[in-house]
């Protein structure tokens, strides 16, 4: 139940009216009696639960959204959970006990929060899944994210173009990686890329010397890197290079779903003697983290998919204003994100490919200062 519902219900009971069939619609809320906290005249409390500070993007996500909400007059609590599920559960329980009206959650483990979300529902708290979907629970009201399948598709299409797979004979040696097995986004990233690449695997233009090629999209977790860890990706890449490339075979392309894995993979490549230049493998990524943009400029990563976290925060802040004002919450996808219990109304934003040739986009949009990138 949304804040608007809660407040209008209280008003109706106070007026001695019988609260009857108040069936909530997924995207449209009853017009509340409240003017909305966006004006700063209300004590709406928003809890923001982010997964970890160890990855650059979540720091930016958290501080941007928190700043926006504070400026609009909301009371907020911004918490990071060091990628520890128990810590995130405790933080959410505290927010619920402190009287949160709305929770914005980027989960660490997408299925682990169902009991906590039941507590949130019992306290009439509206829940927005942020960037990552919450699975196996009816108690998630909205989802805001980037087109996750589109991210993977961009990575796959980049590889097809970079290796000229439509024309070149190959075979090219590919090593694929996938994201954390407990992150629903990772499934979409992998599917987007694999749907583009599989015809070239079938034709034999792409081969996977390590054999670590999922037999289908559903098998993506077999190559998943727990917690999106750079260190795990590095040691996995080192193992593959030592075991399957010892005879001087060259790796031509590495499908990395994001920048934290790409950092570890680039380290492993460097340790194995791969230097920037024509022989350096095509290496994908996502997030346009600063270290990775620097790697791109230095020739150690080929691309990244940029998701402007400010736009995501802006959209979520807008959702919150709409929820509080009892307005229709704007969504643009009501089909894709089935969490096992319901299809969650979603707002999807569009990502953008960044390569060494267009990093200035990041400066022009003031995502980075030129000096940050040594430009
Ligand atoms: C996000 C990515 C991020 C990854 C690791 C995913 O859920 O969508 O942007 O790179 O988590 O934090």
Coordinates of C-alpha atoms and ligand atoms in Angstrom, one line a residue:
X1 CA 0.0 0.0 0.0
X2 CA 1.3 3.4 -0.9
X3 CA 1.8 6.4 1.3
X4 CA -1.2 8.1 -0.5
X5 CA -3.4 5.1 0.2
X6 CA -2.3 5.0 3.8
X7 CA -3.0 8.6 4.4
X8 CA -6.3 8.6 2.6
X9 CA -7.3 5.5 4.6
X10 CA -6.5 7.2 7.8
X11 CA -8.6 10.3 6.8
X12 CA -11.5 8.1 5.9
X13 CA -11.5 6.2 9.2
X14 CA -11.2 9.5 11.1
X15 CA -14.3 10.7 9.3
X16 CA -16.2 7.6 10.5
X17 CA -16.4 6.1 7.0
X18 CA -16.2 2.5 6.2
X19 CA -13.1 1.7 4.2
X20 CA -14.4 -0.7 1.6
X21 CA -12.9 -2.1 -1.5
X22 CA -9.6 -0.3 -1.7
X23 CA -7.9 -2.5 -4.3
X24 CA -4.6 -0.9 -5.3
X25 CA -3.8 -0.6 -8.9
X26 CA -0.3 -1.3 -9.8
X27 CA 0.5 2.0 -11.5
X28 CA -2.3 4.2 -10.4
X29 CA -2.8 5.4 -6.9
X30 CA -5.7 6.9 -5.2
X31 CA -5.4 10.7 -5.0
X32 CA -4.1 11.3 -1.6
X33 CA -5.2 14.0 0.8
X34 CA -1.6 15.0 1.1
X35 CA -0.1 17.9 -0.9
X36 CA 3.1 15.9 -1.3
X37 CA 6.4 16.0 0.4
X38 CA 8.2 17.3 -2.7
X39 CA 7.2 20.8 -1.5
X40 CA 9.2 20.3 1.7
X41 CA 6.1 20.7 3.8
X42 CA 5.9 17.1 4.9
X43 CA 7.9 14.7 6.9
X44 CA 8.0 11.9 4.4
X45 CA 10.8 9.6 5.3
X46 CA 12.6 7.7 2.5
X47 CA 15.1 4.9 3.3
X48 CA 17.7 4.3 0.6
X49 CA 19.5 0.9 0.8
X50 CA 22.5 0.6 -1.5
X51 CA 24.6 -2.6 -1.8
X52 CA 28.2 -1.4 -1.3
X53 CA 30.6 1.5 -1.3
X54 CA 33.3 -0.5 -2.8
X55 CA 32.0 0.1 -6.3
X56 CA 32.2 3.6 -7.7
X57 CA 28.8 3.6 -9.2
X58 CA 26.8 2.9 -6.0
X59 CA 28.5 5.8 -4.3
X60 CA 27.3 8.1 -7.1
X61 CA 23.9 6.6 -7.1
X62 CA 23.4 6.9 -3.4
X63 CA 24.7 10.5 -3.0
X64 CA 22.8 11.8 -6.0
X65 CA 19.4 10.4 -5.0
X66 CA 19.9 11.3 -1.3
X67 CA 20.9 14.9 -2.3
X68 CA 17.9 15.3 -4.6
X69 CA 15.5 14.0 -1.9
X70 CA 17.0 16.2 0.8
X71 CA 16.8 19.2 -1.4
X72 CA 13.1 18.5 -2.0
X73 CA 12.5 18.4 1.7
X74 CA 12.4 14.7 2.4
X75 CA 13.9 13.1 5.4
X76 CA 16.2 10.4 4.3
X77 CA 18.5 7.6 5.5
X78 CA 21.1 6.4 3.1
X79 CA 22.8 3.1 4.0
X80 CA 25.5 0.9 2.4
X81 CA 25.7 -2.7 3.3
X82 CA 29.3 -3.7 2.3
X83 CA 27.8 -6.3 0.0
X84 CA 26.6 -8.3 3.1
X85 CA 23.0 -9.5 2.9
X86 CA 22.5 -9.7 6.7
X87 CA 23.7 -6.1 7.0
X88 CA 21.3 -4.9 4.4
X89 CA 18.4 -6.8 6.1
X90 CA 19.3 -5.1 9.4
X91 CA 19.5 -1.7 7.8
X92 CA 16.1 -2.2 6.2
X93 CA 14.5 -3.4 9.5
X94 CA 15.9 -0.3 11.2
X95 CA 14.3 1.9 8.5
X96 CA 11.0 0.2 8.9
X97 CA 11.2 0.6 12.7
X98 CA 12.1 4.2 12.3
X99 CA 8.8 4.8 10.4
X100 CA 9.9 4.9 6.8
X101 CA 7.2 5.8 4.3
X102 CA 9.1 4.7 1.2
X103 CA 12.0 2.3 0.7
X104 CA 14.3 2.5 -2.3
X105 CA 16.3 -0.7 -2.5
X106 CA 19.2 -1.9 -4.6
X107 CA 19.4 -5.4 -3.3
X108 CA 22.6 -7.4 -2.8
X109 CA 20.8 -10.7 -3.2
X110 CA 17.6 -10.4 -5.2
X111 CA 15.7 -13.1 -3.4
X112 CA 16.9 -12.7 0.2
X113 CA 14.7 -9.8 1.1
X114 CA 11.2 -11.3 0.8
X115 CA 10.6 -11.6 4.6
X116 CA 11.8 -8.1 5.2
X117 CA 9.6 -6.8 2.4
X118 CA 6.7 -8.5 4.1
X119 CA 7.4 -6.5 7.2
X120 CA 7.5 -3.4 5.0
X121 CA 4.2 -4.2 3.5
X122 CA 2.7 -4.8 7.0
X123 CA 3.8 -1.2 7.8
X124 CA 2.2 0.1 4.6
X125 CA 5.6 1.1 3.1
X126 CA 5.9 1.7 -0.6
X127 CA 8.9 -0.1 -2.1
X128 CA 10.9 0.9 -5.2
X129 CA 13.5 -1.6 -6.5
X130 CA 16.4 0.5 -7.6
X131 CA 18.5 -0.7 -10.6
X132 CA 18.2 -4.4 -9.5
X133 CA 14.8 -6.1 -9.2
X134 CA 13.5 -7.7 -6.0
X135 CA 12.5 -11.3 -6.7
X136 CA 10.0 -13.7 -5.2
X137 CA 7.8 -11.1 -3.4
X138 CA 4.6 -9.4 -4.2
X139 CA 5.8 -6.5 -2.0
X140 CA 7.6 -4.4 -4.5
X141 CA 5.6 -1.6 -6.1
X142 CA 7.8 -0.1 -8.8
X143 CA 11.1 -0.7 -10.4
X144 CA 13.5 1.8 -12.1
X145 CA 16.5 0.6 -14.0
X146 CA 18.3 0.8 -17.3
X147 CA 17.4 -1.5 -20.2
X148 CA 19.5 -4.4 -18.9
X149 CA 19.0 -6.6 -21.9
X150 CA 20.0 -3.6 -24.1
X151 CA 23.3 -3.3 -22.1
X152 CA 24.2 -6.9 -23.0
X153 CA 23.1 -6.4 -26.6
X154 CA 25.4 -3.4 -26.9
X155 CA 28.3 -5.5 -25.6
X156 CA 27.5 -8.3 -28.1
X157 CA 27.1 -5.9 -31.0
X158 CA 30.3 -4.1 -30.1
X159 CA 32.2 -7.5 -30.3
X160 CA 30.6 -8.4 -33.7
X161 CA 31.7 -5.1 -35.1
X162 CA 35.1 -5.0 -33.5
X163 CA 36.0 -8.4 -34.9
X164 CA 34.0 -7.9 -38.1
X165 CA 32.3 -11.2 -37.5
X166 CA 30.0 -10.7 -40.4
X167 CA 32.9 -10.9 -42.9
X168 CA 36.0 -12.3 -41.1
X169 CA 36.6 -16.0 -41.2
X170 CA 37.8 -16.4 -37.6
X171 CA 37.9 -18.5 -35.6
X172 CA 38.4 -16.0 -32.7
X173 CA 39.1 -17.1 -29.2
X174 CA 36.4 -15.8 -26.8
X175 CA 36.3 -16.0 -23.0
X176 CA 32.9 -15.1 -21.6
X177 CA 32.1 -14.0 -18.1
X178 CA 28.7 -13.2 -16.4
X179 CA 27.8 -11.2 -13.4
X180 CA 26.8 -12.2 -9.9
X181 CA 24.5 -15.3 -9.8
X182 CA 22.3 -13.6 -7.2
X183 CA 21.7 -10.4 -9.3
X184 CA 18.7 -10.6 -11.7
X185 CA 20.4 -7.9 -13.9
X186 CA 23.2 -10.3 -14.7
X187 CA 20.8 -12.7 -16.4
X188 CA 19.6 -9.9 -18.7
X189 CA 23.1 -8.7 -19.5
X190 CA 24.2 -12.2 -20.4
X191 CA 21.1 -12.9 -22.5
X192 CA 21.4 -9.6 -24.4
X193 CA 25.0 -10.4 -25.3
X194 CA 24.6 -14.1 -26.0
X195 CA 21.6 -13.6 -28.2
X196 CA 23.9 -11.6 -30.5
X197 CA 26.9 -13.8 -30.2
X198 CA 25.4 -17.3 -30.3
X199 CA 25.1 -17.4 -34.1
X200 CA 28.8 -16.8 -34.4
X201 CA 29.5 -19.5 -31.9
X202 CA 27.2 -21.9 -33.8
X203 CA 29.0 -21.0 -37.1
X204 CA 32.4 -21.6 -35.4
X205 CA 33.7 -18.1 -36.0
X206 CA 33.8 -17.7 -32.2
X207 CA 35.3 -20.5 -30.1
X208 CA 35.8 -20.8 -26.4
X209 CA 39.1 -22.6 -25.6
X210 CA 38.3 -22.9 -21.9
X211 CA 35.0 -24.5 -22.6
X212 CA 33.3 -22.0 -20.3
X213 CA 30.5 -21.3 -22.6
X214 CA 27.0 -21.7 -21.2
X215 CA 24.9 -24.1 -23.3
X216 CA 22.0 -21.7 -23.2
X217 CA 21.0 -18.3 -21.7
X218 CA 19.5 -20.1 -18.7
X219 CA 22.9 -21.6 -17.9
X220 CA 24.5 -18.1 -17.4
X221 CA 25.1 -18.7 -13.7
X222 CA 27.7 -21.4 -14.5
X223 CA 30.1 -18.6 -15.5
X224 CA 28.8 -16.0 -12.9
X225 CA 31.2 -14.1 -10.7
X226 CA 29.9 -13.9 -7.2
X227 CA 29.5 -10.4 -5.8
X228 CA 30.8 -8.9 -9.1
X229 CA 34.3 -9.2 -7.6
X230 CA 37.3 -7.9 -9.5
X231 CA 39.6 -10.2 -7.6
X232 CA 37.5 -13.3 -8.5
X233 CA 37.4 -12.3 -12.2
X234 CA 41.1 -11.7 -12.2
X235 CA 41.9 -15.2 -10.7
X236 CA 39.4 -16.9 -13.0
X237 CA 41.0 -15.2 -16.1
X238 CA 44.4 -16.1 -14.8
X239 CA 43.3 -19.7 -14.5
X240 CA 41.9 -19.8 -18.0
X241 CA 45.0 -18.2 -19.5
X242 CA 47.3 -20.6 -17.7
X243 CA 45.3 -23.7 -18.4
X244 CA 44.0 -23.1 -21.9
X245 CA 46.4 -20.6 -23.5
X246 CA 49.7 -21.9 -22.4
X247 CA 50.9 -23.0 -25.8
X248 CA 50.9 -19.4 -27.1
X249 CA 47.3 -19.3 -28.2
X250 CA 46.0 -15.7 -28.0
X251 CA 42.7 -14.7 -26.5
X252 CA 41.0 -12.4 -29.0
X253 CA 37.9 -11.3 -27.0
X254 CA 36.6 -11.2 -23.5
X255 CA 32.9 -10.7 -22.8
X256 CA 32.9 -8.9 -19.4
X257 CA 29.4 -7.8 -18.2
X258 CA 30.7 -4.8 -16.2
X259 CA 33.6 -2.7 -15.3
X260 CA 34.5 -4.3 -12.0
X261 CA 35.0 -7.6 -13.7
X262 CA 36.8 -5.9 -16.6
X263 CA 39.3 -4.3 -14.2
X264 CA 40.3 -7.8 -12.8
X265 CA 40.4 -9.3 -16.3
X266 CA 42.7 -6.4 -17.6
X267 CA 45.0 -7.1 -14.6
X268 CA 45.1 -10.8 -15.5
X269 CA 45.8 -9.9 -19.2
X270 CA 48.6 -7.6 -18.2
X271 CA 50.1 -10.2 -15.9
X272 CA 50.1 -12.6 -18.8
X273 CA 52.0 -10.3 -21.1
X274 CA 49.2 -8.7 -23.1
X275 CA 50.1 -5.1 -23.8
X276 CA 47.9 -2.4 -25.4
X277 CA 48.1 -2.5 -29.1
X278 CA 46.7 -4.4 -32.1
X279 CA 47.1 -7.8 -30.4
X280 CA 45.2 -6.7 -27.2
X281 CA 41.9 -8.5 -26.9
X282 CA 38.5 -6.8 -27.3
X283 CA 37.3 -6.3 -23.7
X284 CA 33.8 -5.1 -22.8
X285 CA 32.5 -3.5 -19.7
X286 CA 29.6 -1.5 -18.2
X287 CA 29.3 1.6 -15.9
X288 CA 32.0 3.8 -17.3
X289 CA 33.7 3.8 -13.9
X290 CA 36.6 6.2 -13.7
X291 CA 39.3 3.5 -13.5
X292 CA 37.8 1.8 -16.5
X293 CA 37.6 5.0 -18.6
X294 CA 41.3 5.6 -17.8
X295 CA 41.9 2.0 -18.9
X296 CA 40.0 2.7 -22.1
X297 CA 42.1 5.7 -22.8
X298 CA 45.2 3.6 -22.1
X299 CA 44.1 0.9 -24.5
X300 CA 43.4 -1.7 -21.9
X301 CA 39.6 -1.9 -22.3
X302 CA 37.6 -1.5 -25.5
X303 CA 34.3 -0.2 -24.4
X304 CA 31.9 0.4 -21.6
X305 CA 28.2 0.8 -21.4
X306 CA 27.4 4.1 -19.6
X307 CA 24.4 4.3 -17.5
X308 CA 24.0 7.9 -16.3
X309 CA 23.2 7.2 -12.6
X310 CA 22.0 10.8 -12.3
X311 CA 19.1 10.1 -14.7
X312 CA 18.2 7.0 -12.7
X313 CA 18.1 9.0 -9.4
X314 CA 16.1 11.8 -11.1
X315 CA 13.5 9.2 -12.3
X316 CA 13.3 7.6 -8.8
X317 CA 12.9 11.0 -7.2
X318 CA 10.1 11.7 -9.6
X319 CA 8.4 8.4 -8.8
X320 CA 8.6 9.3 -5.1
X321 CA 7.0 12.7 -5.7
X322 CA 4.2 11.1 -7.7
X323 CA 3.6 8.4 -5.1
X324 CA 3.4 11.0 -2.3
X325 CA 1.2 13.3 -4.3
X326 CA -1.1 10.3 -5.1
X327 CA -0.5 10.8 -8.8
X328 CA -0.1 8.1 -11.5
X329 CA 3.5 6.9 -11.3
X330 CA 5.1 7.1 -14.7
X331 CA 6.4 3.7 -16.0
X332 CA 7.2 2.6 -19.6
X333 CA 7.5 -1.2 -19.3
X334 CA 4.8 -3.3 -17.8
X335 CA 5.8 -6.6 -19.4
X336 CA 9.4 -7.5 -18.9
X337 CA 10.1 -7.6 -15.2
X338 CA 8.3 -10.6 -13.8
X339 CA 9.7 -11.2 -10.4
X340 CA 8.1 -14.6 -9.9
X341 CA 5.2 -13.2 -8.0
X342 CA 4.1 -10.3 -10.2
X343 CA 5.1 -8.2 -13.1
X344 CA 6.6 -5.1 -11.6
X345 CA 5.7 -1.8 -13.3
X346 CA 9.1 -0.4 -14.5
X347 CA 10.7 2.7 -15.8
X348 CA 13.5 1.8 -18.2
X349 CA 16.3 4.2 -19.1
X350 CA 18.5 4.0 -22.1
X351 CA 22.3 3.2 -21.8
X352 CA 25.0 4.4 -24.1
X353 CA 28.2 2.9 -25.5
X354 CA 31.4 4.6 -24.6
X355 CA 34.7 3.9 -26.4
X356 CA 38.1 5.5 -26.3
X357 CA 36.8 7.7 -29.3
X358 CA 33.8 9.3 -27.4
X359 CA 34.9 9.5 -23.8
X360 CA 34.4 13.3 -24.1
X361 CA 30.7 12.6 -23.9
X362 CA 31.3 11.9 -20.2
X363 CA 33.0 15.3 -19.8
X364 CA 30.4 17.3 -21.8
X365 CA 27.6 15.8 -19.7
X366 CA 29.6 16.7 -16.6
X367 CA 29.7 13.1 -15.4
X368 CA 33.5 13.6 -15.1
X369 CA 35.7 16.6 -15.2
X370 CA 38.3 16.6 -18.0
X371 CA 41.0 16.6 -15.4
X372 CA 39.7 13.4 -13.8
X373 CA 40.4 11.7 -17.1
X374 CA 43.6 13.4 -17.8
X375 CA 42.1 15.2 -20.8
Ligands
LIG1 C1 24.4 -3.1 -12.0 C2 25.7 -2.8 -12.7 C3 26.8 -3.0 -11.8 C4 26.7 -4.3 -11.1 C5 27.8 -4.5 -10.0 C6 24.4 -4.5 -11.5 O1 23.2 -4.8 -10.8 O2 23.3 -2.9 -12.9 O3 25.7 -1.4 -13.2 O4 28.0 -2.9 -12.5 O5 25.5 -4.5 -10.5 O6 27.6 -3.6 -9.0

